[in-house]
């Protein structure tokens, strides 16, 4: 008989086992005999104890949940990626757990325990800062094949990933400024240890070299994807003797900080200096002037990462189809008001 607010004790009594056995059946069913598992499953059905979740855990040996690691939930860039992930897993009746890694360091053991305690079936990592030691813990515990990177990735990790074509995006940004007539193009980077930073800087350098554009060491300014790093970069540009006529920023947030400080310093955007960002977050279209930027299809990043993880954790597949070959999502240039031909 289904009981209102059934407890694990009610299940144990109905199955004629201990509460520890019920917990073990839900978290580590392989430790029990088939007869005991079936007895607990029948008790779950009869008492109504978390019927859908618990029954599926026993039937499919899956937790029905995935974990998403986000490097900074306060960054609006991640909103559409998370929406895409949630939408795709919603179709599978799978819960999505989110952990912010910015101020709460996640260790390899902490993440492995999520798997071993049957709290999650897989992991999507939007943070490329996992160490080799942490990755090795995943491999040693047999859960590395249930991890997918999205947006960011770990170099040489040999794990599935979904990422934007960052190199091509940087090329598009530099080419756009060149076609407007700019040759003196500066670049504000992301953090020095970030894979996106390296990819976008690589694309920028390749395109600048292909077009034969002049370069100066001070025109490559280190940033960290933040508004503050844009402000600092603008201060440096305002103090330069050989000032660039255009700036390609590694993120929209950097571009906003840059433009506001350049304007406060007496330079007009785009009349005196053009600015191009990267990401196309929502504010880009509403900022004054509106920001020319490289659009990432963030929703597609999320849905494709979720679909790839589903391939990894689908126990019904006769052969695993997931691959560590990166899945690339196209980018596009969005031209707005922050870029224009140079006036001198």
CSV table of C-alpha atoms in Angstrom, one decimal:
chain,number,residue,atom,x,y,z
A,1,UNK,CA,0.0,0.0,0.0
A,2,UNK,CA,1.4,3.4,-1.0
A,3,UNK,CA,2.2,5.5,2.1
A,4,UNK,CA,2.2,9.3,2.2
A,5,UNK,CA,5.8,10.5,2.8
A,6,UNK,CA,7.2,7.0,3.0
A,7,UNK,CA,10.5,6.7,4.7
A,8,UNK,CA,13.4,4.4,4.1
A,9,UNK,CA,12.4,2.6,7.3
A,10,UNK,CA,9.0,1.8,5.7
A,11,UNK,CA,10.8,0.3,2.7
A,12,UNK,CA,13.1,-1.7,4.9
A,13,UNK,CA,10.1,-3.1,6.9
A,14,UNK,CA,8.1,-3.9,3.7
A,15,UNK,CA,11.2,-5.7,2.2
A,16,UNK,CA,12.1,-7.5,5.4
A,17,UNK,CA,15.6,-6.0,5.3
A,18,UNK,CA,17.6,-3.4,7.2
A,19,UNK,CA,17.7,0.3,6.3
A,20,UNK,CA,21.4,-0.2,5.4
A,21,UNK,CA,20.5,-2.8,2.9
A,22,UNK,CA,17.9,-0.4,1.3
A,23,UNK,CA,20.6,2.3,1.1
A,24,UNK,CA,23.0,-0.2,-0.4
A,25,UNK,CA,20.5,-1.3,-3.0
A,26,UNK,CA,20.0,2.3,-4.1
A,27,UNK,CA,23.7,3.3,-4.1
A,28,UNK,CA,25.6,0.1,-4.9
A,29,UNK,CA,23.1,-2.5,-6.1
A,30,UNK,CA,25.9,-4.8,-7.4
A,31,UNK,CA,26.8,-5.6,-3.8
A,32,UNK,CA,23.4,-7.3,-3.3
A,33,UNK,CA,21.9,-10.5,-4.7
A,34,UNK,CA,19.3,-10.2,-7.5
A,35,UNK,CA,16.7,-11.5,-5.1
A,36,UNK,CA,17.4,-8.8,-2.5
A,37,UNK,CA,17.4,-6.1,-5.1
A,38,UNK,CA,14.1,-7.2,-6.5
A,39,UNK,CA,12.6,-7.4,-3.0
A,40,UNK,CA,13.7,-3.8,-2.3
A,41,UNK,CA,12.4,-2.6,-5.6
A,42,UNK,CA,9.0,-4.2,-4.9
A,43,UNK,CA,9.0,-2.5,-1.5
A,44,UNK,CA,9.7,0.9,-3.0
A,45,UNK,CA,6.8,0.4,-5.4
A,46,UNK,CA,4.4,-0.7,-2.7
A,47,UNK,CA,5.3,2.1,-0.2
A,48,UNK,CA,5.7,4.9,-2.8
A,49,UNK,CA,9.1,5.8,-1.5
A,50,UNK,CA,10.6,8.2,-4.1
A,51,UNK,CA,9.0,5.9,-6.6
A,52,UNK,CA,10.3,7.3,-9.8
A,53,UNK,CA,13.8,8.1,-8.8
A,54,UNK,CA,14.5,5.1,-6.6
A,55,UNK,CA,12.9,2.6,-9.0
A,56,UNK,CA,14.9,3.9,-11.9
A,57,UNK,CA,18.1,3.7,-9.9
A,58,UNK,CA,17.5,0.0,-9.3
A,59,UNK,CA,16.2,-0.7,-12.8
A,60,UNK,CA,18.9,1.1,-14.8
A,61,UNK,CA,21.7,1.4,-12.3
A,62,UNK,CA,21.7,5.1,-12.9
A,63,UNK,CA,21.3,8.0,-10.5
A,64,UNK,CA,19.3,10.1,-13.0
A,65,UNK,CA,21.4,13.2,-12.4
A,66,UNK,CA,24.5,14.9,-13.8
A,67,UNK,CA,26.8,17.5,-12.4
A,68,UNK,CA,28.0,20.6,-14.2
A,69,UNK,CA,31.1,22.5,-13.1
A,70,UNK,CA,31.0,26.2,-13.8
A,71,UNK,CA,34.0,28.5,-13.3
A,72,UNK,CA,32.0,31.5,-12.3
A,73,UNK,CA,28.2,31.5,-12.1
A,74,UNK,CA,28.2,35.3,-11.8
A,75,UNK,CA,29.5,35.5,-15.4
A,76,UNK,CA,26.4,36.0,-17.7
A,77,UNK,CA,28.3,34.1,-20.4
A,78,UNK,CA,27.4,30.7,-18.9
A,79,UNK,CA,23.6,31.3,-18.8
A,80,UNK,CA,22.7,30.0,-22.2
A,81,UNK,CA,25.1,27.1,-22.0
A,82,UNK,CA,23.4,26.0,-18.8
A,83,UNK,CA,20.0,26.5,-20.4
A,84,UNK,CA,21.0,24.2,-23.3
A,85,UNK,CA,22.3,21.6,-21.0
A,86,UNK,CA,19.1,21.7,-18.8
A,87,UNK,CA,16.9,21.6,-21.9
A,88,UNK,CA,18.5,18.5,-23.3
A,89,UNK,CA,18.6,16.6,-20.0
A,90,UNK,CA,15.0,17.7,-19.3
A,91,UNK,CA,14.0,15.6,-22.3
A,92,UNK,CA,15.6,12.6,-20.6
A,93,UNK,CA,14.1,13.3,-17.1
A,94,UNK,CA,17.6,13.8,-15.7
A,95,UNK,CA,18.3,16.2,-13.0
A,96,UNK,CA,21.1,18.8,-13.5
A,97,UNK,CA,23.3,19.7,-10.5
A,98,UNK,CA,25.5,22.8,-10.7
A,99,UNK,CA,28.7,23.6,-8.8
A,100,UNK,CA,30.5,26.9,-9.0
A,101,UNK,CA,34.3,26.3,-8.9
A,102,UNK,CA,35.3,30.0,-8.6
A,103,UNK,CA,35.5,30.2,-4.8
A,104,UNK,CA,35.0,26.6,-3.9
A,105,UNK,CA,37.8,24.4,-5.1
A,106,UNK,CA,36.7,21.0,-6.3
A,107,UNK,CA,39.2,18.2,-5.8
A,108,UNK,CA,39.4,15.1,-7.8
A,109,UNK,CA,38.4,12.9,-4.8
A,110,UNK,CA,35.4,15.2,-4.2
A,111,UNK,CA,34.2,14.7,-7.7
A,112,UNK,CA,35.0,11.0,-7.9
A,113,UNK,CA,32.9,10.5,-4.7
A,114,UNK,CA,29.9,11.9,-6.6
A,115,UNK,CA,30.2,9.0,-9.0
A,116,UNK,CA,31.0,6.3,-6.4
A,117,UNK,CA,28.2,7.3,-4.1
A,118,UNK,CA,25.8,7.0,-7.1
A,119,UNK,CA,24.8,10.7,-6.9
A,120,UNK,CA,25.5,11.4,-10.6
A,121,UNK,CA,25.8,9.5,-13.8
A,122,UNK,CA,28.1,11.9,-15.6
A,123,UNK,CA,29.9,15.2,-15.4
A,124,UNK,CA,30.0,18.2,-17.8
A,125,UNK,CA,33.0,20.5,-17.0
A,126,UNK,CA,32.9,24.1,-18.2
A,127,UNK,CA,36.1,24.8,-16.4
A,128,UNK,CA,39.4,23.9,-18.0
A,129,UNK,CA,41.4,24.2,-14.8
A,130,UNK,CA,41.3,20.6,-13.7
A,131,UNK,CA,44.8,19.3,-12.9
A,132,UNK,CA,46.4,16.2,-14.3
A,133,UNK,CA,46.3,14.7,-10.8
A,134,UNK,CA,42.5,15.1,-10.7
A,135,UNK,CA,42.1,13.6,-14.2
A,136,UNK,CA,44.3,10.7,-13.1
A,137,UNK,CA,41.9,10.1,-10.2
A,138,UNK,CA,39.0,9.9,-12.6
A,139,UNK,CA,40.9,7.3,-14.7
A,140,UNK,CA,41.9,5.2,-11.7
A,141,UNK,CA,38.3,5.1,-10.4
A,142,UNK,CA,36.9,4.2,-13.8
A,143,UNK,CA,34.8,7.3,-14.3
A,144,UNK,CA,36.8,9.2,-16.9
A,145,UNK,CA,34.6,7.9,-19.7
A,146,UNK,CA,31.6,9.7,-18.2
A,147,UNK,CA,33.1,13.2,-18.4
A,148,UNK,CA,32.6,15.8,-21.1
A,149,UNK,CA,34.2,19.2,-21.4
A,150,UNK,CA,32.1,22.1,-22.8
A,151,UNK,CA,33.4,25.6,-23.9
A,152,UNK,CA,36.8,25.0,-22.1
A,153,UNK,CA,38.9,21.9,-22.0
A,154,UNK,CA,42.1,20.5,-20.7
A,155,UNK,CA,45.0,20.3,-23.2
A,156,UNK,CA,46.0,16.7,-24.0
A,157,UNK,CA,43.3,15.3,-21.6
A,158,UNK,CA,41.9,13.0,-24.3
A,159,UNK,CA,38.4,13.4,-23.1
A,160,UNK,CA,35.3,14.3,-25.2
A,161,UNK,CA,34.7,18.1,-25.6
A,162,UNK,CA,32.4,20.6,-27.3
A,163,UNK,CA,34.0,23.9,-28.1
A,164,UNK,CA,33.6,27.0,-30.2
A,165,UNK,CA,36.0,27.5,-33.1
A,166,UNK,CA,38.0,30.1,-31.1
A,167,UNK,CA,40.8,30.4,-33.6
A,168,UNK,CA,38.5,31.1,-36.4
A,169,UNK,CA,36.6,33.7,-34.3
A,170,UNK,CA,39.9,35.6,-33.6
A,171,UNK,CA,40.7,35.5,-37.3
A,172,UNK,CA,37.3,37.0,-38.1
A,173,UNK,CA,37.8,39.8,-35.6
A,174,UNK,CA,41.2,40.8,-36.9
A,175,UNK,CA,40.0,40.5,-40.6
A,176,UNK,CA,37.0,42.7,-39.9
A,177,UNK,CA,39.2,45.5,-38.4
A,178,UNK,CA,41.7,45.2,-41.3
A,179,UNK,CA,38.9,45.4,-43.9
A,180,UNK,CA,37.7,48.6,-42.2
A,181,UNK,CA,41.2,50.0,-42.8
A,182,UNK,CA,42.9,49.3,-39.4
A,183,UNK,CA,46.5,48.1,-39.3
A,184,UNK,CA,47.4,49.0,-35.7
A,185,UNK,CA,45.4,46.4,-33.8
A,186,UNK,CA,46.0,45.6,-30.2
A,187,UNK,CA,44.7,42.5,-28.3
A,188,UNK,CA,43.6,42.2,-24.7
A,189,UNK,CA,44.0,38.5,-23.7
A,190,UNK,CA,42.3,36.3,-21.2
A,191,UNK,CA,44.2,34.6,-18.3
A,192,UNK,CA,47.6,33.2,-19.2
A,193,UNK,CA,46.8,29.7,-18.2
A,194,UNK,CA,43.5,29.4,-20.0
A,195,UNK,CA,43.0,27.3,-23.2
A,196,UNK,CA,40.6,29.9,-24.7
A,197,UNK,CA,43.2,32.6,-24.2
A,198,UNK,CA,45.8,30.6,-26.2
A,199,UNK,CA,43.4,29.7,-29.0
A,200,UNK,CA,42.2,33.3,-29.5
A,201,UNK,CA,45.7,34.7,-29.3
A,202,UNK,CA,46.8,32.1,-31.8
A,203,UNK,CA,44.1,33.0,-34.2
A,204,UNK,CA,44.8,36.7,-33.8
A,205,UNK,CA,48.6,36.2,-34.4
A,206,UNK,CA,48.0,34.0,-37.4
A,207,UNK,CA,45.6,36.5,-39.1
A,208,UNK,CA,47.8,39.5,-38.3
A,209,UNK,CA,50.8,37.6,-39.8
A,210,UNK,CA,48.8,36.6,-42.8
A,211,UNK,CA,47.7,40.2,-43.5
A,212,UNK,CA,51.3,41.5,-42.8
A,213,UNK,CA,50.1,43.9,-40.1
A,214,UNK,CA,52.6,45.7,-37.8
A,215,UNK,CA,53.1,44.5,-34.3
A,216,UNK,CA,54.4,46.0,-31.0
A,217,UNK,CA,54.9,44.1,-27.8
A,218,UNK,CA,52.8,46.6,-25.8
A,219,UNK,CA,49.8,46.0,-28.1
A,220,UNK,CA,49.3,42.6,-26.6
A,221,UNK,CA,47.9,43.3,-23.1
A,222,UNK,CA,47.3,40.5,-20.5
A,223,UNK,CA,43.8,40.4,-19.1
A,224,UNK,CA,41.5,37.8,-17.4
A,225,UNK,CA,38.1,38.0,-19.1
A,226,UNK,CA,36.9,40.6,-16.5
A,227,UNK,CA,35.6,44.1,-16.6
A,228,UNK,CA,38.5,45.2,-14.4
A,229,UNK,CA,41.1,43.8,-16.8
A,230,UNK,CA,39.4,45.9,-19.6
A,231,UNK,CA,39.7,49.0,-17.4
A,232,UNK,CA,43.4,48.3,-16.8
A,233,UNK,CA,44.1,47.6,-20.5
A,234,UNK,CA,42.4,50.9,-21.4
A,235,UNK,CA,44.6,52.8,-18.9
A,236,UNK,CA,47.7,51.3,-20.6
A,237,UNK,CA,46.4,52.2,-24.1
A,238,UNK,CA,45.7,55.8,-23.0
A,239,UNK,CA,49.3,56.1,-21.9
A,240,UNK,CA,50.9,54.7,-25.0
A,241,UNK,CA,52.9,56.9,-27.3
A,242,UNK,CA,52.2,54.6,-30.3
A,243,UNK,CA,48.5,54.1,-29.7
A,244,UNK,CA,46.6,51.4,-31.7
A,245,UNK,CA,43.5,52.4,-33.7
A,246,UNK,CA,41.6,49.2,-32.8
A,247,UNK,CA,41.5,46.6,-30.1
A,248,UNK,CA,40.3,43.0,-30.2
A,249,UNK,CA,39.3,41.9,-26.7
A,250,UNK,CA,39.2,38.2,-25.7
A,251,UNK,CA,35.8,38.6,-24.1
A,252,UNK,CA,32.8,41.0,-24.1
A,253,UNK,CA,33.3,41.7,-20.4
A,254,UNK,CA,36.8,42.9,-21.2
A,255,UNK,CA,35.5,45.1,-24.0
A,256,UNK,CA,32.9,46.8,-21.8
A,257,UNK,CA,35.5,47.7,-19.2
A,258,UNK,CA,37.8,48.9,-21.9
A,259,UNK,CA,35.3,51.1,-23.7
A,260,UNK,CA,34.0,52.8,-20.5
A,261,UNK,CA,37.5,53.7,-19.4
A,262,UNK,CA,38.6,54.8,-22.9
A,263,UNK,CA,35.6,57.1,-23.0
A,264,UNK,CA,36.3,58.5,-19.6
A,265,UNK,CA,39.9,59.1,-20.8
A,266,UNK,CA,38.7,61.2,-23.7
A,267,UNK,CA,38.7,58.7,-26.6
A,268,UNK,CA,35.5,58.2,-28.6
A,269,UNK,CA,34.5,54.7,-29.6
A,270,UNK,CA,34.5,54.0,-32.5
A,271,UNK,CA,35.6,57.4,-33.9
A,272,UNK,CA,39.0,57.4,-32.2
A,273,UNK,CA,39.4,53.7,-31.6
A,274,UNK,CA,37.4,50.7,-32.6
A,275,UNK,CA,36.7,47.8,-30.3
A,276,UNK,CA,35.7,44.1,-31.0
A,277,UNK,CA,34.7,41.6,-28.3
A,278,UNK,CA,34.2,37.9,-28.2
A,279,UNK,CA,31.1,35.9,-26.9
A,280,UNK,CA,28.1,38.1,-27.8
A,281,UNK,CA,26.5,38.0,-24.4
A,282,UNK,CA,23.1,39.8,-24.1
A,283,UNK,CA,24.5,43.1,-23.0
A,284,UNK,CA,26.5,43.5,-26.2
A,285,UNK,CA,23.5,44.6,-28.2
A,286,UNK,CA,22.4,47.1,-25.5
A,287,UNK,CA,25.7,48.7,-24.5
A,288,UNK,CA,26.4,52.2,-25.9
A,289,UNK,CA,27.9,52.0,-28.4
A,290,UNK,CA,26.6,48.5,-29.1
A,291,UNK,CA,29.5,46.0,-29.3
A,292,UNK,CA,30.9,44.4,-32.5
A,293,UNK,CA,31.8,40.9,-31.3
A,294,UNK,CA,32.2,37.2,-32.2
A,295,UNK,CA,29.1,35.3,-31.5
A,296,UNK,CA,29.4,31.9,-29.8
A,297,UNK,CA,26.3,29.7,-30.1
A,298,UNK,CA,26.2,29.1,-26.4
A,299,UNK,CA,22.9,27.2,-26.4
A,300,UNK,CA,24.3,24.8,-29.0
A,301,UNK,CA,27.4,24.3,-26.8
A,302,UNK,CA,25.1,23.2,-24.0
A,303,UNK,CA,22.8,20.9,-26.0
A,304,UNK,CA,25.7,19.3,-27.8
A,305,UNK,CA,27.7,18.7,-24.6
A,306,UNK,CA,24.6,17.1,-23.0
A,307,UNK,CA,24.0,14.9,-26.0
A,308,UNK,CA,27.6,13.8,-26.0
A,309,UNK,CA,27.5,13.0,-22.3
A,310,UNK,CA,24.3,10.9,-22.9
A,311,UNK,CA,26.3,8.8,-25.4
A,312,UNK,CA,28.9,8.3,-22.7
A,313,UNK,CA,26.6,7.1,-20.0
A,314,UNK,CA,24.1,5.2,-22.0
A,315,UNK,CA,24.4,1.7,-20.7
A,316,UNK,CA,22.2,0.2,-23.4
A,317,UNK,CA,24.6,1.0,-26.3
A,318,UNK,CA,26.3,-2.1,-27.7
A,319,UNK,CA,29.4,0.0,-28.4
A,320,UNK,CA,30.5,3.4,-27.1
A,321,UNK,CA,30.2,6.0,-29.8
A,322,UNK,CA,31.7,9.0,-27.9
A,323,UNK,CA,35.1,10.2,-29.1
A,324,UNK,CA,37.8,12.4,-27.7
A,325,UNK,CA,37.9,14.2,-31.1
A,326,UNK,CA,36.6,17.8,-30.3
A,327,UNK,CA,33.2,18.7,-31.5
A,328,UNK,CA,33.4,22.3,-32.9
A,329,UNK,CA,30.6,24.8,-32.9
A,330,UNK,CA,30.8,27.5,-35.6
A,331,UNK,CA,31.2,31.2,-34.6
A,332,UNK,CA,30.1,34.3,-36.5
A,333,UNK,CA,31.0,38.0,-36.6
A,334,UNK,CA,28.3,40.3,-35.4
A,335,UNK,CA,28.9,43.9,-36.6
A,336,UNK,CA,27.5,46.7,-34.5
A,337,UNK,CA,28.5,50.3,-33.6
A,338,UNK,CA,31.8,49.9,-31.8
A,339,UNK,CA,33.9,49.4,-35.0
A,340,UNK,CA,34.3,51.8,-37.8
A,341,UNK,CA,37.1,52.9,-40.3
A,342,UNK,CA,40.0,54.8,-38.7
A,343,UNK,CA,39.9,58.5,-38.9
A,344,UNK,CA,43.6,58.9,-39.3
